[in-house]
GROMACS .gro file of C-alpha atoms in nm:
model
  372
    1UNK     CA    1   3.725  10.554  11.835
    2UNK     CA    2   3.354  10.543  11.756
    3UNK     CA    3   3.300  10.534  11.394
    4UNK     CA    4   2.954  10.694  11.433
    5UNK     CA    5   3.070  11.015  11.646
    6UNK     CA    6   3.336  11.083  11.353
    7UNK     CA    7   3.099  11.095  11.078
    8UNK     CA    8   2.901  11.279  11.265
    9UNK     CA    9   3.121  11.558  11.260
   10UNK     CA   10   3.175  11.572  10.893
   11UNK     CA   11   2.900  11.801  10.825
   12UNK     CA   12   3.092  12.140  11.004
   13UNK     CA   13   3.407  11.966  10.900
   14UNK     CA   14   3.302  11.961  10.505
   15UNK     CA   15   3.161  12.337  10.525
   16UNK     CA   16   3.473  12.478  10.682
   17UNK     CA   17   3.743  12.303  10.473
   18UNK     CA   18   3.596  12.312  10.177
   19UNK     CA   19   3.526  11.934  10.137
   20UNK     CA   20   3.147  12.002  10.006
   21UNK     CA   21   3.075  12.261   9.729
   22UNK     CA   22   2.722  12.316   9.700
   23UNK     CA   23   2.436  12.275   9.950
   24UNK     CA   24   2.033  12.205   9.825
   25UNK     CA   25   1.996  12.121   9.497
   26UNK     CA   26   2.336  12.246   9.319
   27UNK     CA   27   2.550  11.968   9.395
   28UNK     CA   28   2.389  11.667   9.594
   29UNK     CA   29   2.740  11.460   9.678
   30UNK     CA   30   3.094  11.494   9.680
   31UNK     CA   31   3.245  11.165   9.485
   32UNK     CA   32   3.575  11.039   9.394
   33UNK     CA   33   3.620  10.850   9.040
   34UNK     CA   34   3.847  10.615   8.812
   35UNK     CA   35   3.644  10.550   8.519
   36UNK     CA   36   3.572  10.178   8.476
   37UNK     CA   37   3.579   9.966   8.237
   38UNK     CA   38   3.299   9.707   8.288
   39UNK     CA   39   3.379   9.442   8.073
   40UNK     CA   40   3.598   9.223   8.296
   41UNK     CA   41   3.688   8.887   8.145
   42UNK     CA   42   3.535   8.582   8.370
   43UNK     CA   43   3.865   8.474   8.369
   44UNK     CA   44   4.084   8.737   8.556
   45UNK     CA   45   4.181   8.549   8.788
   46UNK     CA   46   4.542   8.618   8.924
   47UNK     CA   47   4.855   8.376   8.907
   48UNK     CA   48   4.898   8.349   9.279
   49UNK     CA   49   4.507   8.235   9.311
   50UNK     CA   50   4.535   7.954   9.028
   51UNK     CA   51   4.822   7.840   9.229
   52UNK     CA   52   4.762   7.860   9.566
   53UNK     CA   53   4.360   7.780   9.539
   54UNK     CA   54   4.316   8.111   9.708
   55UNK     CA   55   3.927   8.202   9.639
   56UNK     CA   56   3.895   8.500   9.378
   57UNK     CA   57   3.874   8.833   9.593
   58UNK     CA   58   3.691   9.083   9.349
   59UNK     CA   59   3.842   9.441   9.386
   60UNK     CA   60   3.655   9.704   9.262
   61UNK     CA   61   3.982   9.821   9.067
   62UNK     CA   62   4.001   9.462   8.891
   63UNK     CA   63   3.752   9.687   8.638
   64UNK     CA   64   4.069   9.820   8.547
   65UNK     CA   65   4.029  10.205   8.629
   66UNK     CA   66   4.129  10.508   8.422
   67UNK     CA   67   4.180  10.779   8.481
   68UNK     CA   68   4.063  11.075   8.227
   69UNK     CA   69   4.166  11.392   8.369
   70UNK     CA   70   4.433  11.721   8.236
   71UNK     CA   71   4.788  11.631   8.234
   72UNK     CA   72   4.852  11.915   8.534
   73UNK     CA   73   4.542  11.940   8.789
   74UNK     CA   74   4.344  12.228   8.787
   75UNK     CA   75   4.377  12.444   9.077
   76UNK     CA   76   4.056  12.583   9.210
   77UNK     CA   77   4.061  12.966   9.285
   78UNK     CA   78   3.751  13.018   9.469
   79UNK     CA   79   3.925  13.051   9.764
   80UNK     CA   80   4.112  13.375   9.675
   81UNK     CA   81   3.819  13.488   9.537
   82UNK     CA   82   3.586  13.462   9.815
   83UNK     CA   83   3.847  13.642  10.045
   84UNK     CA   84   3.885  13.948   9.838
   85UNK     CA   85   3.531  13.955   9.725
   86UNK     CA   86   3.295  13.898   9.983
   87UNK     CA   87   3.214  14.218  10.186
   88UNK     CA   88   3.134  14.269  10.575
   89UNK     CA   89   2.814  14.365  10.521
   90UNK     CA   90   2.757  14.036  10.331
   91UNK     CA   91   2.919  13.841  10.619
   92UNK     CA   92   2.634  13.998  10.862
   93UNK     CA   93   2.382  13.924  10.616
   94UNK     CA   94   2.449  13.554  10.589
   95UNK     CA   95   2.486  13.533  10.964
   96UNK     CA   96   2.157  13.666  11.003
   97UNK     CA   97   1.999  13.451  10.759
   98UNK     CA   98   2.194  13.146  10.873
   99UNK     CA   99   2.047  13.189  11.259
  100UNK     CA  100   1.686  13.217  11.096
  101UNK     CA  101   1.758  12.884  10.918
  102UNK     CA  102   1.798  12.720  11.264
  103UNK     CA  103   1.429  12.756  11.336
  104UNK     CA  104   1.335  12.623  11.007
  105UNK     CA  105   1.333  12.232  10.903
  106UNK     CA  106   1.492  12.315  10.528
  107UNK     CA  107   1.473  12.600  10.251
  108UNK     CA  108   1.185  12.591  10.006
  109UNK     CA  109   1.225  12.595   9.641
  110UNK     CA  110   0.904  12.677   9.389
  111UNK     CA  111   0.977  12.332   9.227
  112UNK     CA  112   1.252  12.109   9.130
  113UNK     CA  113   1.526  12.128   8.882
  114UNK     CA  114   1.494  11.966   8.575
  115UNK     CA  115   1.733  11.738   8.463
  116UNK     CA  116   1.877  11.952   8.225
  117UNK     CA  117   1.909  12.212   8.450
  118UNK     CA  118   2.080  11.988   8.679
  119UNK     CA  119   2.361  11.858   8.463
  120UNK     CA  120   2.431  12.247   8.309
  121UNK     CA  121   2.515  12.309   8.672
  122UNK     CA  122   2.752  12.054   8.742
  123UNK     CA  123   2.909  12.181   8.428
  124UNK     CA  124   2.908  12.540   8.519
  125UNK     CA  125   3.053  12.485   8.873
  126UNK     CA  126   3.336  12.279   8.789
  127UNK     CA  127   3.405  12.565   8.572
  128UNK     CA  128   3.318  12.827   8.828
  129UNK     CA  129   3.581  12.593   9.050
  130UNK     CA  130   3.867  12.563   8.779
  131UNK     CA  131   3.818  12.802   8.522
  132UNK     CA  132   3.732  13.140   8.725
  133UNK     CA  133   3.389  13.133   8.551
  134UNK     CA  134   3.187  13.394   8.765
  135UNK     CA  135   2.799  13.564   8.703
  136UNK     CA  136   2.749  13.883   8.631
  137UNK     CA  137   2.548  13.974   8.941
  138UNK     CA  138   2.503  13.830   9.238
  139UNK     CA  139   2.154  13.596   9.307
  140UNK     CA  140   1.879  13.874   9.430
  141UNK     CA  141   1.769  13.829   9.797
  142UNK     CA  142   1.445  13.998   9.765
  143UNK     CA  143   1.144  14.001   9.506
  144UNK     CA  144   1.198  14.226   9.214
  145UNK     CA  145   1.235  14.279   8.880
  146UNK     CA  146   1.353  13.918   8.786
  147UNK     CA  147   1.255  13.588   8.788
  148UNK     CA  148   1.494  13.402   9.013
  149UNK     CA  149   1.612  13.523   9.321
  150UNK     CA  150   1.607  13.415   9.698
  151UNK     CA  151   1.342  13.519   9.975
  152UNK     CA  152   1.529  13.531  10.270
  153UNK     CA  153   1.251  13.669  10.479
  154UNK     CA  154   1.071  13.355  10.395
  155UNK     CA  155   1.363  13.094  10.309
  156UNK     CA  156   1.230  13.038   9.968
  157UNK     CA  157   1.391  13.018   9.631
  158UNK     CA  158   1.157  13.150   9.368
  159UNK     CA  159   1.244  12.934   9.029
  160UNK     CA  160   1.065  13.063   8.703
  161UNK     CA  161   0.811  12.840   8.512
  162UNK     CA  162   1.099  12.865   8.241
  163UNK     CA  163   1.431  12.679   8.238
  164UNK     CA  164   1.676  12.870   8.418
  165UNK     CA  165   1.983  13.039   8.229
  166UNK     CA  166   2.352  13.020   8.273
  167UNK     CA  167   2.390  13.285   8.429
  168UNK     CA  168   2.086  13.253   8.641
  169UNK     CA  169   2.280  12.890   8.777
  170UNK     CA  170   2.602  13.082   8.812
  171UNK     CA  171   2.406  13.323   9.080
  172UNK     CA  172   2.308  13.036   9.278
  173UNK     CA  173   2.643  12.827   9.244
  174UNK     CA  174   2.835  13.183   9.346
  175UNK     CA  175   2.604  13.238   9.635
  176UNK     CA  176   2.608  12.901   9.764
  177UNK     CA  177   3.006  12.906   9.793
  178UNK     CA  178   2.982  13.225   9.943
  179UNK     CA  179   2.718  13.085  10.208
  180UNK     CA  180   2.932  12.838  10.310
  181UNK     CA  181   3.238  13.055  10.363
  182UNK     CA  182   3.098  13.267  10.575
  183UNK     CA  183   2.952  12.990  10.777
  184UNK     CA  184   3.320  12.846  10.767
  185UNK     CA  185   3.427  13.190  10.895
  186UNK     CA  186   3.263  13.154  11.270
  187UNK     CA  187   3.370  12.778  11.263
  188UNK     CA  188   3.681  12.732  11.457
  189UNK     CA  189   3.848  12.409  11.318
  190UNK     CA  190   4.037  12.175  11.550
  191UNK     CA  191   4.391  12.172  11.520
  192UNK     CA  192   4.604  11.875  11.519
  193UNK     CA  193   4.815  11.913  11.849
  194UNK     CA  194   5.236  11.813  11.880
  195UNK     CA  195   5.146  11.445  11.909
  196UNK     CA  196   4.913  11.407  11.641
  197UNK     CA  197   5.022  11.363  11.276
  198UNK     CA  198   5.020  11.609  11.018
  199UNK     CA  199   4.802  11.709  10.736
  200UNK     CA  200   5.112  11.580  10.525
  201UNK     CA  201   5.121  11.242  10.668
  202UNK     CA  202   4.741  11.173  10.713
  203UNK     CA  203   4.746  11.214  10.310
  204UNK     CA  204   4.996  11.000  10.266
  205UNK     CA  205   4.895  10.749  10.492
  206UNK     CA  206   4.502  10.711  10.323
  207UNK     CA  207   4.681  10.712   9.966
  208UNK     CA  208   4.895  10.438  10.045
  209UNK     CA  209   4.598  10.272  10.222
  210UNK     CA  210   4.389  10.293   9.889
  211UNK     CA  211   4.642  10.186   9.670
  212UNK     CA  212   4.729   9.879   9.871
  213UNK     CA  213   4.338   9.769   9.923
  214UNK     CA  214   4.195   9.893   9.583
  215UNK     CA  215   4.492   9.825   9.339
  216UNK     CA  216   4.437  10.255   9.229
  217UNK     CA  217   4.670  10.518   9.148
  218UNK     CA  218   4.573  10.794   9.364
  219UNK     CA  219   4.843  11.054   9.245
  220UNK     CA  220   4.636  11.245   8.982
  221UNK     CA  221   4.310  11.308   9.194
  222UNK     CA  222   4.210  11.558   9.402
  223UNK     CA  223   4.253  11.437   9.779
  224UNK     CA  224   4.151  11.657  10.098
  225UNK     CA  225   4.197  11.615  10.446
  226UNK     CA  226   4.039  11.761  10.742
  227UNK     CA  227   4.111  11.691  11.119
  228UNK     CA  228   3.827  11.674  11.380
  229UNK     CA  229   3.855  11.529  11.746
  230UNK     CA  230   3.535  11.354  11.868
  231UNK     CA  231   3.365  11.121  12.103
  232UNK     CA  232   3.404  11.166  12.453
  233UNK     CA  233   3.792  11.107  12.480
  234UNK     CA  234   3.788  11.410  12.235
  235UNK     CA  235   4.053  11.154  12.042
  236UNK     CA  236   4.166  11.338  11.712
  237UNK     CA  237   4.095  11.161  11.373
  238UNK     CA  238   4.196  11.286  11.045
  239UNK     CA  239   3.953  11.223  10.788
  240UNK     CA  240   4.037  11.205  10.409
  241UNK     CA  241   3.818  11.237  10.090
  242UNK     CA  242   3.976  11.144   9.714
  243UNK     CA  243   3.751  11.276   9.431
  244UNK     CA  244   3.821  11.383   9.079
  245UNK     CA  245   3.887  11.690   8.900
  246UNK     CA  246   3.595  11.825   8.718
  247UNK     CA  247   3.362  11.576   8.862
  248UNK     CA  248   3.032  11.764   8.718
  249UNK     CA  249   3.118  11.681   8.382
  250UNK     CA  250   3.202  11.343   8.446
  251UNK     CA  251   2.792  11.317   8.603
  252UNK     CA  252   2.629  11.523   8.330
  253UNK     CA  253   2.790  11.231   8.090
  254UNK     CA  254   2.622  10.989   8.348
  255UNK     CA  255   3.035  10.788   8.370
  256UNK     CA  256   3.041  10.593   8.670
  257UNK     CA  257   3.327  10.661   8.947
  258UNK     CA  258   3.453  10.584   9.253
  259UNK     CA  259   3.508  10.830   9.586
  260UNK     CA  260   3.782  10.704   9.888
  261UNK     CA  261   3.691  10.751  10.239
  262UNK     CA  262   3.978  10.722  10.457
  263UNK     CA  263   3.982  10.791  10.863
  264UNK     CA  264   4.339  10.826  11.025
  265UNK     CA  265   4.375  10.737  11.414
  266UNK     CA  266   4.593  11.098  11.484
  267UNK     CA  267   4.754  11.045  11.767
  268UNK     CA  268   4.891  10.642  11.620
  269UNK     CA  269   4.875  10.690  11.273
  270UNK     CA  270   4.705  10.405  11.216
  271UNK     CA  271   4.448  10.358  10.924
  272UNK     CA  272   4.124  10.256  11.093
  273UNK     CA  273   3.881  10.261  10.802
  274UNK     CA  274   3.964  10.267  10.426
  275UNK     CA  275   3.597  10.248  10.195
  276UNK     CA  276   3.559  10.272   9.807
  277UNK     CA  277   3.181  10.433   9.744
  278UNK     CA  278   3.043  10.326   9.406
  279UNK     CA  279   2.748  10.562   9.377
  280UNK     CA  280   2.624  10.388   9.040
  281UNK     CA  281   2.668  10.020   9.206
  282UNK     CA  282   2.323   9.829   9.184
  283UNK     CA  283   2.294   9.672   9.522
  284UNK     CA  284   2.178   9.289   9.528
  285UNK     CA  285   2.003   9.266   9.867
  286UNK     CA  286   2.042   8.970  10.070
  287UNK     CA  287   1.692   8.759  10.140
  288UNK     CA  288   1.695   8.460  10.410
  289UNK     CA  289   1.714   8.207  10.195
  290UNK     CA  290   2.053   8.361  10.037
  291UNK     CA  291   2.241   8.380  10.405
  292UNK     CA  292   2.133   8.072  10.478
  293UNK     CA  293   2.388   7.956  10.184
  294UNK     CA  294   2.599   8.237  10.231
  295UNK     CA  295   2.707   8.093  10.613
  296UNK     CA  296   2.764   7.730  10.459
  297UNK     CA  297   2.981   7.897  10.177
  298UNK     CA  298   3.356   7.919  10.350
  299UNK     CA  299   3.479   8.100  10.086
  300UNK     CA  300   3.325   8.433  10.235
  301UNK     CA  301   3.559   8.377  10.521
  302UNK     CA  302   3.859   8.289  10.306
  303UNK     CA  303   3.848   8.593  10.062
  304UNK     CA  304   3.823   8.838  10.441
  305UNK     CA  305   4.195   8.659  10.545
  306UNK     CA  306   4.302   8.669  10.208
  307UNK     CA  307   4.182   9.039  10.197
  308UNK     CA  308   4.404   9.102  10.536
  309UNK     CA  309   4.672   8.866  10.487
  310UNK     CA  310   4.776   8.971  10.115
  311UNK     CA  311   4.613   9.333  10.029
  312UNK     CA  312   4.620   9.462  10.402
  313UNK     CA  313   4.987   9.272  10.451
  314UNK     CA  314   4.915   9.209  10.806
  315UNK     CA  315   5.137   8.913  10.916
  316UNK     CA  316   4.951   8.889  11.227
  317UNK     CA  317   4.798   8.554  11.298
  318UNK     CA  318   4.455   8.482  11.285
  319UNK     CA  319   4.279   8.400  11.558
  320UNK     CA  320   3.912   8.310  11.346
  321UNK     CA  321   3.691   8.455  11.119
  322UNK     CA  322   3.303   8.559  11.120
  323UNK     CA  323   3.019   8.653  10.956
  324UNK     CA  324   2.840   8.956  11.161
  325UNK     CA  325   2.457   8.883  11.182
  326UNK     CA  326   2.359   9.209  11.122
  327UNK     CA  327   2.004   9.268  10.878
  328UNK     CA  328   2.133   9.606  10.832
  329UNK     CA  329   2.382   9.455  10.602
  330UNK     CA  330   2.121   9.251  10.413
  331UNK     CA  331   1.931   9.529  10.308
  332UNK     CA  332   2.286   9.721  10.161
  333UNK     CA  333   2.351   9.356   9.973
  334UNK     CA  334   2.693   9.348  10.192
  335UNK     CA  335   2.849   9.004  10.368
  336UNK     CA  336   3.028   9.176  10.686
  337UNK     CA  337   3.296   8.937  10.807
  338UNK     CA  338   3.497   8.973  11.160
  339UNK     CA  339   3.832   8.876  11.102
  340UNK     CA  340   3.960   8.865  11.498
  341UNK     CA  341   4.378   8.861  11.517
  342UNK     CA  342   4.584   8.649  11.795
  343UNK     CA  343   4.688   8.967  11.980
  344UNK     CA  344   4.297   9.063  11.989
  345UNK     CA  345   4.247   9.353  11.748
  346UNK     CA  346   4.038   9.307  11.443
  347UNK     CA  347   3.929   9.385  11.096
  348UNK     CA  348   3.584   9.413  10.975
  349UNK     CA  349   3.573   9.332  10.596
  350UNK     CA  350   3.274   9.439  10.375
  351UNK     CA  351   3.249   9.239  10.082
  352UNK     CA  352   2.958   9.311   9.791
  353UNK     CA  353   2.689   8.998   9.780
  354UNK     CA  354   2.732   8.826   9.498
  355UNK     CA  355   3.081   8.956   9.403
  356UNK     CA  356   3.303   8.927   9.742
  357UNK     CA  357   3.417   9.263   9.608
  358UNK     CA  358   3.592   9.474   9.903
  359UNK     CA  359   3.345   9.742   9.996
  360UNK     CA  360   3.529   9.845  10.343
  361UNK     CA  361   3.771   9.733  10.536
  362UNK     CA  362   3.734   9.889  10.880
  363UNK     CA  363   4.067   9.809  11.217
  364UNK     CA  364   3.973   9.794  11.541
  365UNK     CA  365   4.263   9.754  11.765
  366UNK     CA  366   4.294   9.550  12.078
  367UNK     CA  367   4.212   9.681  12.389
  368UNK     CA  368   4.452   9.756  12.685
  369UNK     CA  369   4.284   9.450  12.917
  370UNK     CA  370   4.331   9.267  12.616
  371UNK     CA  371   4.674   9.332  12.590
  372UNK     CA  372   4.792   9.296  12.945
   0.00000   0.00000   0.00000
C-alpha cells in the first residue's frame, strides 16, 4: 500500500466524514492531545532497562499524559443540525460557489485575524460543536449593510478594520460547517466491502495500536475513522484520527497535545502505520557533522529492535537493522531506522534526534516472491 496515495486522499475523506471542522482561517489543524507534563526526571529509566542494559527508548507518553476532559464526552450535534437546517436552495448555492472556487488558486480575505480573534474562535466553535451555540444570522454573501460578510462573486471575505464580534465569528464558523456539508453531500464515500473490516474493528485495532506504542489511554478521546481505497490496486485502508474534546480551548490556553494517526490494511487488518504528532515539539535538525556520530552510535539501532521487540511485541526474528540515508529526515530532526525481519517484512521506526523518542512506527510486509 503506498503511504503517499493514502494521504492523499484524506482531504475528500476529512470533508465528508467530518474529520476537519473548519477550512481558511477558522481552524488551521485537527490535533489529538494528553496534556504533558514536561518535567521528566533524568532518571526514569524503567526496571527492565537497568537490568537488561536495554538503551532508554524515550516515549512521548514517558511525559506522563493527562488527560483533562468532562467525566461523559460531549456529543457534538452539528450533524442533526445541519440536516434539518440547511435548505435546497442553500445546497445549489454552495455548489455554485464551490465550482467557481475550482478556477481560483484560494479565497481572499481583507487581512488576517488577529490573535485574539483567533483564539475567541477556537473557543466559540468547540462550543458551537458541543454546546449547540449557534449565530443569530447567517454570514451575508453579498455587500450590504454590515461590515463582515462574504463576496462570493469575487471569493473575498471582507473583515472590518475593527475586531470582529462573537457573533460575527459564529457566522463564519456556522457557514464554514455548512460549506463543507454540502460539499460532503455530492461526495460518495467508499464503503468497506464483505472482506474488509469494520468501522468497529479498525477503531479498535488503532487504539490498541496506540496504547501498546505510546503507553496512552485512548478511551476518553474523541477517535474517528474513515475508509478510503487507493492506489492503483484500489486496496481499501481505514484511516483513524484520535483528538480531544474541546480542543479550541485547550489552543487558546497555548497547552501542548498530542494527535494519533493510525492507517489500517482493510482487507488484513493489519496496523501499517501508527504516528504520535506533537504540534508544539521544537525540532532539532540534524547537520553532517551530527550523522556522522549518529551512524557510529549503535544505540539508534538498539532502541528500533527494542521498539519492535518489546512495545510492538513482534517475536519475529530480526534479520538487521538500518539507518535510512534520507536528508529529508535531517531537516525534520528524525533518525529513520529499517528494522528488516527474517521472513522479509519490515518496520520503519522514527525516532526524535536527540531523544530516540518514537515519532512513527510504519509495517511493511513481505512480499509474495519473498515469501515463496
Amino acid at each position: 500500500m503506498n503511504r503517499n496515495d493514502v494521504k492523499s486522499a484524506l482531504g475528500v475523506i476529512a470533508i465528508s466524514g467530518g474529520l476537519l471542522g473548519l477550512s481558511a482561517f477558522a481552524v488551521p489543524h485537527i490535533v489529538a492531545h494528553t496534556e504533558m507534563n514536561r518535567q521528566v526526571p533524568e532518571a526514569h529509566v524503567s526496571y527492565e532497562q537497568q537490568h537488561t542494559r536495554k538503551p532508554a527508548v524515550q516515549l512521548a507518553s514517558s511525559q506522563i499524559p493527562v488527560l483533562k476532559i468532562e467525566a461523559e464526552a460531549p456529543v457534538s450535534t452539528i450533524q442533526t443540525y445541519l440536516e434539518r437546517t440547511v435548505t435546497e436552495e442553500e445546497i445549489k448555492e454552495s455548489n455554485a460557489y464551490a465550482e467557481k472556487l475550482r478556477y481560483m488558486d484560494h479565497e481572499i480575505f481583507t487581512r488576517e485575524m488577529t490573535e485574539q480573534e483567533s483564539k475567541r474562535q477556537l473557543i466559540l466553535d468547540d462550543q458551537y460543536r458541543f454546546d449547540g451555540l449557534r449565530p443569530k444570522q447567517k454570514l451575508p454573501m453579498k455587500a450590504g449593510n454590515y461590515e463582515f460578510y462574504l463576496d462570493r462573486s469575487k471569493a473575498t471575505y471582507v473583515l472590518p478594520k475593527r475586531a470582529l464580534t462573537d457573533e460575527e465569528l459564529l457566522q463564519f464558523i456556522d457557514w464554514t460547517y455548512r460549506f463543507n456539508y454540502v460539499l460532503g453531500l455530492s461526495y460518495v464515500k467508499p464503503q468497506p466491502d464483505q472482506k474488509d473490516i469494520g468501522e468497529a474493528e479498525a477503531l479498535s485495532k488503532a487504539k490498541e495500536s496506540v496504547a501498546r506504542l505510546f503507553d496512552v489511554d485512548l478511551s476518553k478521546m474523541e477517535g474517528k475513522a474513515s475508509y478510503n481505497k487507493s492506489g492503483p490496486e484500489q486496496k481499501g485502508v481505514w484511516f483513524v484520527h484520535f483528538q480531544p474534546y474541546r480542543v479550541g480551548a485547550l489552543q487558546t490556553q497555548g497547552k501542548p497535545y498530542f494527535m494519533y494517526n493510525v492507517f489500517i490494511d482493510s482487507l488484513s487488518g493489519t496496523v501499517i502505520d501508527s504516528t504520535i504528532v506533537e504540534l508544539a515539539y521544537k525540532r532539532t535538525p540534524i547537520t553532517a557533522e551530527m550523522n556522522g556520530r549518529i551512524r557510529q552510535d549503535s544505540s539508534w539501532l538498539q532502541a528500533a529492535r527494542t521498539i519492535v521487540a518489546d512495545k510492538q511485541g513482534d517475536t519475529r526474528e530480526i534479520a538487521g537493522t538500518s539507518i535510512i540515508k534520507d536528508s529529508i529526515y535531517d531537516k525534520r530532526g528524525v533518525v529513520a531506522v529499517l528494522v528488516k525481519l527474517k521472513d522479509g517484512s519490515s518496520y520503519t521506526a522514527e525516532l526524535r534526534y536527540p531523544e530516540k523518542k518514537l515519532r512513527c512506527l510504519i509495517y511493511t510486509p513481505a512480499s509474495p516472491a519473498s515469501k515463496s
